[in-house]
mmCIF file of C-alpha atoms in Angstrom:
data_model
loop_
_atom_site.group_PDB
_atom_site.id
_atom_site.type_symbol
_atom_site.label_atom_id
_atom_site.label_comp_id
_atom_site.label_asym_id
_atom_site.label_seq_id
_atom_site.Cartn_x
_atom_site.Cartn_y
_atom_site.Cartn_z
ATOM 1 C CA UNK A 1 105.553 61.772 21.931
ATOM 2 C CA UNK A 2 103.595 58.556 22.025
ATOM 3 C CA UNK A 3 103.023 58.753 18.266
ATOM 4 C CA UNK A 4 106.775 58.964 17.709
ATOM 5 C CA UNK A 5 107.364 55.875 19.832
ATOM 6 C CA UNK A 6 105.009 53.724 17.739
ATOM 7 C CA UNK A 7 106.953 54.205 14.466
ATOM 8 C CA UNK A 8 110.229 53.682 16.297
ATOM 9 C CA UNK A 9 108.922 50.416 17.626
ATOM 10 C CA UNK A 10 107.877 49.320 14.154
ATOM 11 C CA UNK A 11 111.336 50.359 12.882
ATOM 12 C CA UNK A 12 112.930 48.268 15.584
ATOM 13 C CA UNK A 13 110.742 45.368 14.617
ATOM 14 C CA UNK A 14 111.613 45.635 10.950
ATOM 15 C CA UNK A 15 115.286 45.913 11.897
ATOM 16 C CA UNK A 16 115.113 42.634 13.803
ATOM 17 C CA UNK A 17 113.602 40.682 10.909
ATOM 18 C CA UNK A 18 115.640 37.777 9.810
ATOM 19 C CA UNK A 19 117.404 37.945 6.473
ATOM 20 C CA UNK A 20 115.264 35.239 5.081
ATOM 21 C CA UNK A 21 112.295 37.672 4.811
ATOM 22 C CA UNK A 22 110.052 35.369 6.797
ATOM 23 C CA UNK A 23 108.725 36.721 10.088
ATOM 24 C CA UNK A 24 108.771 34.589 13.155
ATOM 25 C CA UNK A 25 105.686 34.301 15.266
ATOM 26 C CA UNK A 26 107.222 36.534 17.868
ATOM 27 C CA UNK A 27 108.073 39.152 15.260
ATOM 28 C CA UNK A 28 104.576 38.868 13.815
ATOM 29 C CA UNK A 29 103.013 39.363 17.277
ATOM 30 C CA UNK A 30 105.234 42.338 17.945
ATOM 31 C CA UNK A 31 104.309 43.794 14.575
ATOM 32 C CA UNK A 32 100.569 43.283 15.233
ATOM 33 C CA UNK A 33 100.941 44.755 18.735
ATOM 34 C CA UNK A 34 102.795 47.762 17.381
ATOM 35 C CA UNK A 35 100.165 48.201 14.679
ATOM 36 C CA UNK A 36 97.343 47.929 17.224
ATOM 37 C CA UNK A 37 99.092 50.420 19.506
ATOM 38 C CA UNK A 38 99.572 52.752 16.567
ATOM 39 C CA UNK A 39 95.885 52.434 15.542
ATOM 40 C CA UNK A 40 94.750 52.905 19.168
ATOM 41 C CA UNK A 41 96.865 56.049 19.405
ATOM 42 C CA UNK A 42 95.532 57.265 16.069
ATOM 43 C CA UNK A 43 91.945 56.644 17.240
ATOM 44 C CA UNK A 44 92.658 58.395 20.537
ATOM 45 C CA UNK A 45 94.140 61.358 18.656
ATOM 46 C CA UNK A 46 91.140 61.391 16.303
ATOM 47 C CA UNK A 47 88.748 61.180 19.266
ATOM 48 C CA UNK A 48 90.498 64.091 21.058
ATOM 49 C CA UNK A 49 90.556 66.033 17.808
ATOM 50 C CA UNK A 50 86.772 65.557 17.475
ATOM 51 C CA UNK A 51 86.221 66.581 21.109
ATOM 52 C CA UNK A 52 88.235 69.763 20.565
ATOM 53 C CA UNK A 53 86.313 70.438 17.326
ATOM 54 C CA UNK A 54 83.010 69.976 19.194
ATOM 55 C CA UNK A 55 84.157 72.322 21.980
ATOM 56 C CA UNK A 56 85.296 74.873 19.416
ATOM 57 C CA UNK A 57 81.926 74.603 17.630
ATOM 58 C CA UNK A 58 80.105 74.997 20.947
ATOM 59 C CA UNK A 59 82.222 78.052 21.758
ATOM 60 C CA UNK A 60 81.569 79.486 18.284
ATOM 61 C CA UNK A 61 77.855 78.876 18.764
ATOM 62 C CA UNK A 62 77.897 80.726 22.080
ATOM 63 C CA UNK A 63 79.968 83.508 20.552
ATOM 64 C CA UNK A 64 77.540 83.876 17.637
ATOM 65 C CA UNK A 65 74.596 83.895 20.043
ATOM 66 C CA UNK A 66 76.319 86.493 22.235
ATOM 67 C CA UNK A 67 77.157 88.549 19.134
ATOM 68 C CA UNK A 68 73.501 88.522 18.089
ATOM 69 C CA UNK A 69 72.430 89.477 21.629
ATOM 70 C CA UNK A 70 74.934 92.346 21.756
ATOM 71 C CA UNK A 71 73.875 93.540 18.305
ATOM 72 C CA UNK A 72 70.254 93.593 19.475
ATOM 73 C CA UNK A 73 71.233 95.544 22.573
ATOM 74 C CA UNK A 74 73.235 97.991 20.454
ATOM 75 C CA UNK A 75 70.232 98.503 18.140
ATOM 76 C CA UNK A 76 68.004 99.169 21.138
ATOM 77 C CA UNK A 77 70.536 101.646 22.530
ATOM 78 C CA UNK A 78 70.766 103.405 19.178
ATOM 79 C CA UNK A 79 66.987 103.570 18.997
ATOM 80 C CA UNK A 80 66.914 105.081 22.478
ATOM 81 C CA UNK A 81 69.724 107.508 21.803
ATOM 82 C CA UNK A 82 68.266 108.997 18.615
ATOM 83 C CA UNK A 83 65.080 110.531 20.109
ATOM 84 C CA UNK A 84 66.967 111.756 23.152
ATOM 85 C CA UNK A 85 69.749 113.195 21.047
ATOM 86 C CA UNK A 86 67.244 115.112 18.921
ATOM 87 C CA UNK A 87 65.371 116.383 21.960
ATOM 88 C CA UNK A 88 68.591 117.363 23.744
ATOM 89 C CA UNK A 89 69.781 119.175 20.641
ATOM 90 C CA UNK A 90 66.460 121.017 20.370
ATOM 91 C CA UNK A 91 66.529 122.041 24.033
ATOM 92 C CA UNK A 92 70.159 123.182 23.727
ATOM 93 C CA UNK A 93 69.253 125.347 20.739
ATOM 94 C CA UNK A 94 66.376 126.887 22.742
ATOM 95 C CA UNK A 95 68.718 127.534 25.684
ATOM 96 C CA UNK A 96 71.185 129.234 23.324
ATOM 97 C CA UNK A 97 68.395 131.353 21.840
ATOM 98 C CA UNK A 98 67.177 132.383 25.299
ATOM 99 C CA UNK A 99 70.770 133.198 26.314
ATOM 100 C CA UNK A 100 71.051 135.469 23.278
ATOM 101 C CA UNK A 101 67.831 137.228 24.336
ATOM 102 C CA UNK A 102 68.927 137.443 27.973
ATOM 103 C CA UNK A 103 72.218 139.199 27.272
ATOM 104 C CA UNK A 104 70.719 142.460 25.948
ATOM 105 C CA UNK A 105 67.953 142.285 28.562
ATOM 106 C CA UNK A 106 70.573 141.976 31.292
ATOM 107 C CA UNK A 107 72.466 144.939 29.870
ATOM 108 C CA UNK A 108 69.217 146.924 29.727
ATOM 109 C CA UNK A 109 68.503 145.986 33.361
ATOM 110 C CA UNK A 110 71.959 147.138 34.439
ATOM 111 C CA UNK A 111 71.538 150.400 32.519
ATOM 112 C CA UNK A 112 68.086 150.973 34.036
ATOM 113 C CA UNK A 113 69.448 150.157 37.516
ATOM 114 C CA UNK A 114 72.197 152.755 37.046
ATOM 115 C CA UNK A 115 69.659 155.279 35.785
ATOM 116 C CA UNK A 116 67.358 154.425 38.704
ATOM 117 C CA UNK A 117 70.198 154.872 41.218
ATOM 118 C CA UNK A 118 71.169 158.162 39.605
ATOM 119 C CA UNK A 119 67.544 159.341 39.591
ATOM 120 C CA UNK A 120 67.084 158.199 43.202
ATOM 121 C CA UNK A 121 70.259 160.002 44.222
ATOM 122 C CA UNK A 122 69.114 163.163 42.430
ATOM 123 C CA UNK A 123 65.666 162.818 44.047
ATOM 124 C CA UNK A 124 67.201 162.392 47.499
ATOM 125 C CA UNK A 125 69.480 165.412 46.936
ATOM 126 C CA UNK A 126 66.522 167.557 45.850
ATOM 127 C CA UNK A 127 64.454 166.281 48.760
ATOM 128 C CA UNK A 128 67.311 167.143 51.150
ATOM 129 C CA UNK A 129 67.553 170.590 49.556
ATOM 130 C CA UNK A 130 63.774 170.998 49.944
ATOM 131 C CA UNK A 131 63.991 170.073 53.633
ATOM 132 C CA UNK A 132 66.794 172.618 54.111
ATOM 133 C CA UNK A 133 64.764 175.281 52.278
ATOM 134 C CA UNK A 134 61.667 174.501 54.316
ATOM 135 C CA UNK A 135 63.748 174.725 57.486
ATOM 136 C CA UNK A 136 65.170 178.083 56.328
ATOM 137 C CA UNK A 137 61.660 179.230 55.370
ATOM 138 C CA UNK A 138 60.390 178.292 58.837
ATOM 139 C CA UNK A 139 63.261 180.221 60.406
ATOM 140 C CA UNK A 140 62.570 183.253 58.198
ATOM 141 C CA UNK A 141 58.846 183.089 58.822
ATOM 142 C CA UNK A 142 59.553 182.763 62.546
ATOM 143 C CA UNK A 143 61.944 185.754 62.504
ATOM 144 C CA UNK A 144 59.527 187.712 60.372
ATOM 145 C CA UNK A 145 56.667 187.003 62.771
ATOM 146 C CA UNK A 146 58.822 188.013 65.734
ATOM 147 C CA UNK A 147 59.873 191.186 63.979
ATOM 148 C CA UNK A 148 56.283 192.009 63.032
ATOM 149 C CA UNK A 149 55.048 191.207 66.524
ATOM 150 C CA UNK A 150 57.773 193.425 67.969
ATOM 151 C CA UNK A 151 56.816 196.213 65.603
ATOM 152 C CA UNK A 152 53.139 195.713 66.417
ATOM 153 C CA UNK A 153 53.935 195.828 70.114
ATOM 154 C CA UNK A 154 55.911 199.061 69.585
ATOM 155 C CA UNK A 155 53.076 200.551 67.597
ATOM 156 C CA UNK A 156 50.624 199.426 70.184
ATOM 157 C CA UNK A 157 52.707 201.072 72.949
ATOM 158 C CA UNK A 158 52.977 204.229 70.904
ATOM 159 C CA UNK A 159 49.210 204.373 70.685
ATOM 160 C CA UNK A 160 48.761 203.885 74.347
ATOM 161 C CA UNK A 161 51.092 206.637 75.384
ATOM 162 C CA UNK A 162 49.547 210.035 74.747
ATOM 163 C CA UNK A 163 51.802 212.418 73.102
ATOM 164 C CA UNK A 164 51.268 215.878 73.957
ATOM 165 C CA UNK A 165 53.394 218.184 72.369
#
């Protein structure tokens, strides 16, 4: 805005020149003043332009430094990730291999558990049957002993009583 005013002022000055082509002192002073104002504005613009350039360069410098720092950090992260990634992959493969081995072992365990339960059930049934048979045997032996004792007592009584016939 200020830069536009300076040329307008110089245009006004040139418009007020006398037709003779000779500048009056007042016109000359106004012309010099306008020129000085224009140069001052140009210098101010140039100075601000340089300040902005310097700030931009400073920002670029910081950005480049930050970029280098981030690149270094990324390299360090990559270096850390590689050994861990390999180790994790190796451990995962081992876990998968063990899982493959566990599956048939688990099935075998379940089969053996079923067989064990069946065998235990059969054992318990046979044991129960044995107990029943032993109980029956004890009853029979007891009855047999009673019957034999009764018969022995009868025979013994028969011997004691004389038979005369």
